[in-house]
Amino acid sequence: MTQSLGSHRKDEHVILAEKYYTETATAGFADVRLIHTALPEVDLRHVTVTPVLFGWHWPFFINAMTGGSPQTGRYNAALGRLAAGADLAIASGSQSVALREPALAPTFTVLRENHPAGFILANLGAGHPWADAQAAIAMLAANALELHVNSVQELVMPEGDRDLRWLANIGDIVAQSPVPVIVKEIGNGMSAATVARLQSVGVKYIDVGGRGGTNFVTIENTRRPARDYGYLEGFGQTTVESLLETQGLTRIATGGIRNPLDILKALRLGASAVGVSGQVLHWLIQEGEPATAAHLAAWQAQLPQVLGILGASNLAELTQVPVVLSPTLESYVRQRGLTLPQ
């Protein structure tokens, strides 16, 4: 069967995401220090990391990645099994291609088939009408919906959209959706002004999707014959900058998460949960499904241990752990008129 452009693009995204994966991310977590206490006074056997979000058992989840082609469908099947085995929530990649080509829907529904009792997030671009959002939710019997906002990617993508007027449509979907709607950036971060505009149309949940992890400017620019948008590769706010920018909404932090300490730093800066995408995909492609399951299990074992040595026995107590920002990050906060974390 001849593969459509939309389906082929899904394969390209995965190949290029892995090609440009880096062991060390630039999401800003190196600019955040959690102060060590030599006397944590915590029994590590009784530390809990249960978040206050959607009834989840873990404060991190497998965030949106893929689907839409035979190969990415196989990845989604594996990701669904991994999420089920680790009792993690999982988000689908953008389902728009399956709405255009219903024959591709099974490359997404394998998530639900392999994680039948799990918390699954549907995913669609913010420009789609409510009917499409409704179909995306139904496709996965989804527990929540991610609406991604990706103006920079659309600009650089050779076949990208040029109508970026999304706000009113987001409000329409939020008003009608029977499940929570999370507005998600995909790698260029969010600002305080963005949060205010989203609040004005009823949005309660955001994923800051900061710069520093998978770089869709790099990916889409590689797909351009002239590769003429390289100067935008460092554009936008990092994940950490985005967390400092955004207040007033329930926040998820995605972008450049590489270890459990990154997760705890994001939670300390106000995230209610943390999404991991590129790291999980890298493990899956390079090491296979059993090894990826082992990595996720290791993170789940280590996360409460690292929280404990910070002197916190749960995530509520994490908010009392002292934090210090680098001079560069402190300067950013002051120039932007933001509040330093207490």
CSV table of N, CA and C in Angstrom, one decimal, residues 64-207:
chain,number,residue,atom,x,y,z
A,64,ALA,N,3.1,12.4,24.7
A,64,ALA,CA,2.8,12.2,23.3
A,64,ALA,C,4.0,12.0,22.5
A,65,MET,N,3.9,11.0,21.6
A,65,MET,CA,5.0,10.7,20.7
A,65,MET,C,4.6,10.4,19.3
A,66,THR,N,3.8,9.4,19.1
A,66,THR,CA,3.8,8.8,17.7
A,66,THR,C,2.4,8.1,17.4
A,67,GLY,N,2.4,7.5,16.2
A,67,GLY,CA,1.2,6.8,15.7
A,67,GLY,C,1.0,7.4,14.3
A,68,GLY,N,0.3,6.6,13.4
A,68,GLY,CA,0.0,7.1,12.1
A,68,GLY,C,0.6,6.4,11.0
A,69,SER,N,1.4,5.4,11.2
A,69,SER,CA,2.1,4.6,10.2
A,69,SER,C,2.2,3.2,10.7
A,70,PRO,N,2.5,2.2,9.9
A,70,PRO,CA,2.7,0.8,10.4
A,70,PRO,C,3.8,0.7,11.5
A,71,GLN,N,4.9,1.4,11.2
A,71,GLN,CA,6.0,1.3,12.1
A,71,GLN,C,5.7,2.0,13.4
A,72,THR,N,5.1,3.2,13.4
A,72,THR,CA,4.8,3.9,14.6
A,72,THR,C,3.7,3.3,15.3
A,73,GLY,N,2.8,2.5,14.6
A,73,GLY,CA,1.8,1.7,15.3
A,73,GLY,C,2.5,0.7,16.2
A,74,ARG,N,3.5,0.1,15.7
A,74,ARG,CA,4.2,-0.9,16.5
A,74,ARG,C,4.9,-0.3,17.7
A,75,TYR,N,5.4,0.9,17.5
A,75,TYR,CA,5.9,1.6,18.7
A,75,TYR,C,4.8,1.9,19.7
A,76,ASN,N,3.7,2.3,19.2
A,76,ASN,CA,2.6,2.6,20.1
A,76,ASN,C,2.1,1.4,20.9
A,77,ALA,N,2.1,0.3,20.2
A,77,ALA,CA,1.7,-1.0,20.9
A,77,ALA,C,2.7,-1.3,22.0
A,78,ALA,N,4.0,-1.1,21.8
A,78,ALA,CA,5.0,-1.3,22.8
A,78,ALA,C,4.9,-0.3,23.9
A,79,LEU,N,4.6,1.0,23.6
A,79,LEU,CA,4.5,2.0,24.6
A,79,LEU,C,3.2,1.8,25.5
A,80,GLY,N,2.2,1.3,24.8
A,80,GLY,CA,1.0,0.9,25.6
A,80,GLY,C,1.3,-0.2,26.6
A,81,ARG,N,2.0,-1.2,26.2
A,81,ARG,CA,2.4,-2.3,27.1
A,81,ARG,C,3.3,-1.8,28.2
A,82,LEU,N,4.2,-0.9,27.9
A,82,LEU,CA,5.1,-0.3,28.9
A,82,LEU,C,4.4,0.5,29.9
A,83,ALA,N,3.4,1.3,29.4
A,83,ALA,CA,2.6,2.1,30.4
A,83,ALA,C,1.8,1.2,31.3
A,84,ALA,N,1.2,0.1,30.7
A,84,ALA,CA,0.4,-0.8,31.5
A,84,ALA,C,1.3,-1.5,32.6
A,85,GLY,N,2.5,-1.9,32.1
A,85,GLY,CA,3.4,-2.6,33.1
A,85,GLY,C,3.9,-1.8,34.2
A,86,ALA,N,4.0,-0.5,33.9
A,86,ALA,CA,4.5,0.5,34.9
A,86,ALA,C,3.4,1.2,35.6
A,87,ASP,N,2.2,1.0,35.3
A,87,ASP,CA,1.0,1.7,35.8
A,87,ASP,C,1.2,3.2,35.6
A,88,LEU,N,1.5,3.6,34.4
A,88,LEU,CA,1.7,5.0,34.1
A,88,LEU,C,0.6,5.5,33.1
A,89,ALA,N,0.3,6.7,33.2
A,89,ALA,CA,-0.6,7.3,32.2
A,89,ALA,C,0.2,7.5,30.9
A,90,ILE,N,-0.4,7.6,29.8
A,90,ILE,CA,0.2,7.7,28.5
A,90,ILE,C,-0.6,8.6,27.6
A,91,ALA,N,0.1,9.4,26.8
A,91,ALA,CA,-0.6,10.3,25.8
A,91,ALA,C,-0.3,9.7,24.4
A,92,SER,N,-1.2,9.8,23.5
A,92,SER,CA,-1.1,9.5,22.1
A,92,SER,C,-0.3,10.6,21.4
A,93,GLY,N,0.3,10.3,20.3
A,93,GLY,CA,0.7,11.3,19.4
A,93,GLY,C,-0.5,11.9,18.7
A,94,SER,N,-0.2,12.9,17.9
A,94,SER,CA,-1.3,13.6,17.2
A,94,SER,C,-2.2,12.6,16.3
A,95,GLN,N,-3.5,12.6,16.5
A,95,GLN,CA,-4.4,11.7,15.8
A,95,GLN,C,-4.9,12.3,14.6
A,96,SER,N,-4.5,13.5,14.2
A,96,SER,CA,-5.1,14.1,13.0
A,96,SER,C,-5.0,13.2,11.8
A,97,VAL,N,-3.9,12.5,11.6
A,97,VAL,CA,-3.7,11.7,10.4
A,97,VAL,C,-4.8,10.6,10.4
A,98,ALA,N,-5.2,10.1,11.5
A,98,ALA,CA,-6.2,9.0,11.6
A,98,ALA,C,-7.6,9.5,11.3
A,99,LEU,N,-7.8,10.8,11.6
A,99,LEU,CA,-9.1,11.4,11.2
A,99,LEU,C,-9.2,11.6,9.7
A,100,ARG,N,-8.1,11.9,9.1
A,100,ARG,CA,-8.1,12.0,7.6
A,100,ARG,C,-8.1,10.7,6.9
A,101,GLU,N,-7.4,9.7,7.6
A,101,GLU,CA,-7.2,8.4,7.0
A,101,GLU,C,-7.7,7.3,8.0
A,102,PRO,N,-8.9,7.0,8.1
A,102,PRO,CA,-9.4,6.1,9.2
A,102,PRO,C,-8.7,4.8,9.2
A,103,ALA,N,-8.1,4.3,8.1
A,103,ALA,CA,-7.4,3.0,8.1
A,103,ALA,C,-6.2,3.1,9.0
A,104,LEU,N,-5.8,4.3,9.4
A,104,LEU,CA,-4.6,4.4,10.3
A,104,LEU,C,-5.0,4.4,11.8
A,105,ALA,N,-6.3,4.4,12.1
A,105,ALA,CA,-6.7,4.5,13.5
A,105,ALA,C,-6.2,3.4,14.3
A,106,PRO,N,-6.0,2.1,13.8
A,106,PRO,CA,-5.4,1.0,14.6
A,106,PRO,C,-4.0,1.3,15.1
A,107,THR,N,-3.3,2.2,14.5
A,107,THR,CA,-1.9,2.6,14.9
A,107,THR,C,-2.0,3.4,16.2
A,108,PHE,N,-3.2,3.9,16.5
A,108,PHE,CA,-3.4,4.7,17.8
A,108,PHE,C,-4.2,3.8,18.8
A,109,THR,N,-5.2,3.1,18.3
A,109,THR,CA,-6.0,2.4,19.3
A,109,THR,C,-5.3,1.2,20.0
A,110,VAL,N,-4.1,0.9,19.4
A,110,VAL,CA,-3.3,-0.1,20.1
A,110,VAL,C,-2.9,0.3,21.5
A,111,LEU,N,-2.9,1.7,21.8
A,111,LEU,CA,-2.6,2.2,23.1
A,111,LEU,C,-3.6,1.7,24.1
A,112,ARG,N,-4.9,1.8,23.7
A,112,ARG,CA,-6.0,1.4,24.6
A,112,ARG,C,-6.0,-0.2,24.7
A,113,GLU,N,-5.8,-0.8,23.6
A,113,GLU,CA,-5.8,-2.3,23.6
A,113,GLU,C,-4.8,-2.9,24.5
A,114,ASN,N,-3.6,-2.2,24.6
A,114,ASN,CA,-2.5,-2.7,25.4
A,114,ASN,C,-2.5,-2.1,26.8
A,115,HIS,N,-3.4,-1.1,27.1
A,115,HIS,CA,-3.4,-0.5,28.4
A,115,HIS,C,-4.9,-0.3,28.7
A,116,PRO,N,-5.7,-1.4,28.8
A,116,PRO,CA,-7.2,-1.2,28.8
A,116,PRO,C,-7.7,-0.5,30.0
A,117,ALA,N,-7.0,-0.5,31.1
A,117,ALA,CA,-7.5,0.1,32.3
A,117,ALA,C,-6.8,1.4,32.6
A,118,GLY,N,-5.9,1.8,31.7
A,118,GLY,CA,-5.0,3.0,32.0
A,118,GLY,C,-5.6,4.3,31.7
A,119,PHE,N,-4.9,5.4,32.2
A,119,PHE,CA,-5.3,6.7,31.9
A,119,PHE,C,-4.6,7.1,30.6
A,120,ILE,N,-5.4,7.4,29.5
A,120,ILE,CA,-4.9,7.7,28.2
A,120,ILE,C,-5.3,9.1,27.8
A,121,LEU,N,-4.4,9.8,27.3
A,121,LEU,CA,-4.7,11.2,26.8
A,121,LEU,C,-4.7,11.2,25.3
A,122,ALA,N,-5.9,11.6,24.7
A,122,ALA,CA,-5.9,11.8,23.2
A,122,ALA,C,-5.1,13.0,22.9
A,123,ASN,N,-4.9,13.3,21.6
A,123,ASN,CA,-4.0,14.4,21.2
A,123,ASN,C,-4.4,14.9,19.8
A,124,LEU,N,-4.6,16.2,19.7
A,124,LEU,CA,-5.0,16.8,18.5
A,124,LEU,C,-4.5,18.2,18.4
A,125,GLY,N,-4.3,18.8,17.2
A,125,GLY,CA,-3.9,20.1,17.1
A,125,GLY,C,-5.0,21.1,17.5
A,126,ALA,N,-4.6,22.2,18.1
A,126,ALA,CA,-5.6,23.2,18.6
A,126,ALA,C,-6.5,23.8,17.6
A,127,GLY,N,-6.2,23.7,16.3
A,127,GLY,CA,-7.1,24.2,15.3
A,127,GLY,C,-8.2,23.3,14.8
A,128,HIS,N,-8.3,22.1,15.3
A,128,HIS,CA,-9.3,21.2,14.9
A,128,HIS,C,-10.6,21.6,15.6
A,129,PRO,N,-11.8,21.4,14.9
A,129,PRO,CA,-13.1,21.7,15.5
A,129,PRO,C,-13.4,20.7,16.6
A,130,TRP,N,-14.5,21.0,17.3
A,130,TRP,CA,-15.0,20.1,18.4
A,130,TRP,C,-15.3,18.7,17.9
A,131,ALA,N,-15.9,18.6,16.7
A,131,ALA,CA,-16.2,17.3,16.2
A,131,ALA,C,-15.0,16.4,16.0
A,132,ASP,N,-13.9,17.0,15.6
A,132,ASP,CA,-12.6,16.2,15.5
A,132,ASP,C,-12.1,15.8,16.9
A,133,ALA,N,-12.2,16.7,17.8
A,133,ALA,CA,-11.7,16.5,19.2
A,133,ALA,C,-12.6,15.3,19.8
A,134,GLN,N,-13.9,15.4,19.5
A,134,GLN,CA,-14.8,14.4,20.0
A,134,GLN,C,-14.4,13.0,19.5
A,135,ALA,N,-14.1,13.0,18.2
A,135,ALA,CA,-13.7,11.7,17.5
A,135,ALA,C,-12.4,11.2,18.1
A,136,ALA,N,-11.4,12.1,18.3
A,136,ALA,CA,-10.1,11.7,18.9
A,136,ALA,C,-10.3,11.1,20.3
A,137,ILE,N,-11.2,11.7,21.1
A,137,ILE,CA,-11.4,11.1,22.4
A,137,ILE,C,-12.1,9.8,22.3
A,138,ALA,N,-13.1,9.7,21.4
A,138,ALA,CA,-13.8,8.4,21.3
A,138,ALA,C,-12.9,7.3,20.7
A,139,MET,N,-11.9,7.7,19.9
A,139,MET,CA,-11.0,6.7,19.2
A,139,MET,C,-10.3,5.9,20.3
A,140,LEU,N,-9.9,6.6,21.4
A,140,LEU,CA,-9.1,5.9,22.4
A,140,LEU,C,-9.8,5.7,23.7
A,141,ALA,N,-11.1,6.0,23.7
A,141,ALA,CA,-11.9,6.0,25.0
A,141,ALA,C,-11.0,6.8,26.0
A,142,ALA,N,-10.6,8.0,25.6
A,142,ALA,CA,-9.6,8.7,26.3
A,142,ALA,C,-10.1,9.3,27.6
A,143,ASN,N,-9.2,9.4,28.6
A,143,ASN,CA,-9.6,10.0,29.9
A,143,ASN,C,-9.3,11.5,29.9
A,144,ALA,N,-8.6,12.1,28.9
A,144,ALA,CA,-8.3,13.5,28.8
A,144,ALA,C,-7.8,13.7,27.4
A,145,LEU,N,-7.8,15.0,27.1
A,145,LEU,CA,-7.4,15.4,25.7
A,145,LEU,C,-6.3,16.5,25.8
A,146,GLU,N,-5.2,16.2,25.0
A,146,GLU,CA,-4.2,17.2,24.8
A,146,GLU,C,-4.5,18.0,23.5
A,147,LEU,N,-4.5,19.3,23.6
A,147,LEU,CA,-4.6,20.1,22.4
A,147,LEU,C,-3.2,20.8,22.2
A,148,HIS,N,-2.5,20.4,21.2
A,148,HIS,CA,-1.2,20.9,21.1
A,148,HIS,C,-1.2,22.2,20.3
A,149,VAL,N,-0.4,23.2,20.8
A,149,VAL,CA,-0.1,24.5,20.1
A,149,VAL,C,1.3,24.5,19.7
A,150,ASN,N,1.6,24.6,18.4
A,150,ASN,CA,2.9,24.4,17.8
A,150,ASN,C,3.2,25.4,16.7
A,151,SER,N,3.1,26.6,17.0
A,151,SER,CA,3.2,27.6,15.9
A,151,SER,C,4.6,27.6,15.2
A,152,VAL,N,5.6,27.4,16.0
A,152,VAL,CA,7.0,27.4,15.4
A,152,VAL,C,7.2,26.2,14.5
A,153,GLN,N,6.7,25.1,15.0
A,153,GLN,CA,6.8,23.9,14.1
A,153,GLN,C,6.0,24.1,12.9
A,154,GLU,N,4.8,24.6,13.0
A,154,GLU,CA,4.0,24.8,11.8
A,154,GLU,C,4.7,25.7,10.8
A,155,LEU,N,5.4,26.8,11.3
A,155,LEU,CA,6.1,27.7,10.4
A,155,LEU,C,7.2,27.0,9.6
A,156,VAL,N,8.0,26.1,10.3
A,156,VAL,CA,9.1,25.5,9.7
A,156,VAL,C,8.7,24.3,8.9
A,157,MET,N,7.7,23.6,9.3
A,157,MET,CA,7.2,22.4,8.6
A,157,MET,C,6.9,22.8,7.1
A,158,PRO,N,7.5,22.0,6.2
A,158,PRO,CA,7.3,22.4,4.7
A,158,PRO,C,5.8,22.5,4.4
A,159,GLU,N,4.9,21.6,5.0
A,159,GLU,CA,3.5,21.6,4.6
A,159,GLU,C,2.7,22.1,5.8
A,160,GLY,N,3.3,22.9,6.7
A,160,GLY,CA,2.6,23.4,7.9
A,160,GLY,C,1.5,24.4,7.6
A,161,ASP,N,0.6,24.5,8.6
A,161,ASP,CA,-0.5,25.4,8.6
A,161,ASP,C,0.0,26.8,8.7
A,162,ARG,N,-0.8,27.7,8.1
A,162,ARG,CA,-0.5,29.2,8.2
A,162,ARG,C,-1.5,30.0,9.0
A,163,ASP,N,-2.7,29.3,9.3
A,163,ASP,CA,-3.7,30.0,10.1
A,163,ASP,C,-3.5,29.5,11.5
A,164,LEU,N,-3.0,30.4,12.3
A,164,LEU,CA,-2.6,30.1,13.7
A,164,LEU,C,-3.6,30.7,14.7
A,165,ARG,N,-4.8,31.0,14.3
A,165,ARG,CA,-5.8,31.5,15.2
A,165,ARG,C,-6.5,30.4,15.9
A,166,TRP,N,-6.1,30.1,17.1
A,166,TRP,CA,-6.6,28.9,17.8
A,166,TRP,C,-7.4,29.2,19.1
A,167,LEU,N,-7.2,30.4,19.7
A,167,LEU,CA,-7.7,30.6,21.0
A,167,LEU,C,-9.2,30.4,21.2
A,168,ALA,N,-10.0,30.9,20.3
A,168,ALA,CA,-11.5,30.8,20.4
A,168,ALA,C,-11.9,29.3,20.2
A,169,ASN,N,-11.2,28.6,19.3
A,169,ASN,CA,-11.5,27.2,19.1
A,169,ASN,C,-11.1,26.4,20.4
A,170,ILE,N,-10.0,26.7,21.0
A,170,ILE,CA,-9.7,26.0,22.3
A,170,ILE,C,-10.8,26.2,23.3
A,171,GLY,N,-11.3,27.5,23.4
A,171,GLY,CA,-12.3,27.7,24.4
A,171,GLY,C,-13.6,26.9,24.1
A,172,ASP,N,-13.9,26.8,22.8
A,172,ASP,CA,-15.1,26.0,22.4
A,172,ASP,C,-14.9,24.5,22.7
A,173,ILE,N,-13.7,24.0,22.5
A,173,ILE,CA,-13.5,22.6,22.9
A,173,ILE,C,-13.6,22.4,24.4
A,174,VAL,N,-12.9,23.3,25.1
A,174,VAL,CA,-12.9,23.2,26.6
A,174,VAL,C,-14.4,23.2,27.1
A,175,ALA,N,-15.2,24.0,26.5
A,175,ALA,CA,-16.6,24.2,27.0
A,175,ALA,C,-17.4,22.9,26.8
A,176,GLN,N,-17.0,22.1,25.7
A,176,GLN,CA,-17.9,21.0,25.4
A,176,GLN,C,-17.3,19.6,25.8
A,177,SER,N,-16.0,19.6,26.1
A,177,SER,CA,-15.4,18.3,26.4
A,177,SER,C,-15.8,17.7,27.7
A,178,PRO,N,-16.2,16.4,27.6
A,178,PRO,CA,-16.5,15.7,28.9
A,178,PRO,C,-15.3,15.3,29.7
A,179,VAL,N,-14.1,15.4,29.1
A,179,VAL,CA,-12.9,15.0,29.8
A,179,VAL,C,-12.0,16.3,29.9
A,180,PRO,N,-11.0,16.3,30.9
A,180,PRO,CA,-10.1,17.4,31.0
A,180,PRO,C,-9.4,17.7,29.7
A,181,VAL,N,-9.2,19.0,29.4
A,181,VAL,CA,-8.4,19.4,28.3
A,181,VAL,C,-7.1,20.1,28.7
A,182,ILE,N,-6.0,19.6,28.2
A,182,ILE,CA,-4.7,20.1,28.5
A,182,ILE,C,-4.1,20.8,27.3
A,183,VAL,N,-3.8,22.1,27.3
A,183,VAL,CA,-3.2,22.7,26.2
A,183,VAL,C,-1.7,22.6,26.3
A,184,LYS,N,-1.1,22.0,25.3
A,184,LYS,CA,0.3,21.6,25.3
A,184,LYS,C,1.1,22.2,24.3
A,185,GLU,N,2.2,22.9,24.7
A,185,GLU,CA,3.2,23.3,23.7
A,185,GLU,C,4.1,22.1,23.4
A,186,ILE,N,4.8,22.1,22.2
A,186,ILE,CA,5.6,21.0,21.8
A,186,ILE,C,7.1,21.2,21.7
A,187,GLY,N,7.6,22.2,22.5
A,187,GLY,CA,9.0,22.4,22.5
A,187,GLY,C,9.5,23.8,22.5
A,188,ASN,N,8.6,24.8,22.5
A,188,ASN,CA,9.0,26.2,22.6
A,188,ASN,C,8.5,27.0,23.8
A,189,GLY,N,7.9,26.2,24.7
A,189,GLY,CA,7.6,26.8,26.0
A,189,GLY,C,6.4,27.7,26.0
A,190,MET,N,6.1,28.2,27.2
A,190,MET,CA,4.9,29.1,27.4
A,190,MET,C,5.3,30.3,28.2
A,191,SER,N,4.6,31.4,28.1
A,191,SER,CA,4.8,32.6,28.8
A,191,SER,C,3.6,33.0,29.7
A,192,ALA,N,3.8,33.9,30.6
A,192,ALA,CA,2.7,34.4,31.5
A,192,ALA,C,1.6,34.9,30.7
A,193,ALA,N,1.8,35.6,29.6
A,193,ALA,CA,0.8,36.2,28.7
A,193,ALA,C,-0.1,35.1,28.1
A,194,THR,N,0.6,34.0,27.7
A,194,THR,CA,-0.1,32.9,27.1
A,194,THR,C,-1.1,32.3,28.1
A,195,VAL,N,-0.6,32.1,29.4
A,195,VAL,CA,-1.4,31.6,30.4
A,195,VAL,C,-2.7,32.4,30.6
A,196,ALA,N,-2.5,33.7,30.7
A,196,ALA,CA,-3.6,34.6,30.9
A,196,ALA,C,-4.6,34.5,29.8
A,197,ARG,N,-4.2,34.4,28.5
A,197,ARG,CA,-5.1,34.2,27.4
A,197,ARG,C,-5.8,32.9,27.5
A,198,LEU,N,-5.1,31.8,27.9
A,198,LEU,CA,-5.8,30.5,28.0
A,198,LEU,C,-6.8,30.5,29.1
A,199,GLN,N,-6.5,31.1,30.2
A,199,GLN,CA,-7.4,31.2,31.3
A,199,GLN,C,-8.7,31.9,30.9
A,200,SER,N,-8.5,32.9,30.0
A,200,SER,CA,-9.7,33.7,29.6
A,200,SER,C,-10.7,32.9,28.8
A,201,VAL,N,-10.3,31.8,28.3
A,201,VAL,CA,-11.3,30.9,27.5
A,201,VAL,C,-11.6,29.6,28.3
A,202,GLY,N,-11.2,29.6,29.6
A,202,GLY,CA,-11.6,28.5,30.4
A,202,GLY,C,-10.7,27.4,30.6
A,203,VAL,N,-9.4,27.5,30.1
A,203,VAL,CA,-8.4,26.4,30.2
A,203,VAL,C,-8.0,26.3,31.7
A,204,LYS,N,-7.9,25.1,32.2
A,204,LYS,CA,-7.5,24.8,33.6
A,204,LYS,C,-6.2,24.1,33.6
A,205,TYR,N,-5.8,23.5,32.6
A,205,TYR,CA,-4.6,22.6,32.6
A,205,TYR,C,-3.7,23.0,31.4
A,206,ILE,N,-2.4,23.1,31.6
A,206,ILE,CA,-1.4,23.3,30.5
A,206,ILE,C,-0.3,22.3,30.7
A,207,ASP,N,0.4,22.1,29.6
A,207,ASP,CA,1.7,21.4,29.5
A,207,ASP,C,2.6,22.4,28.9
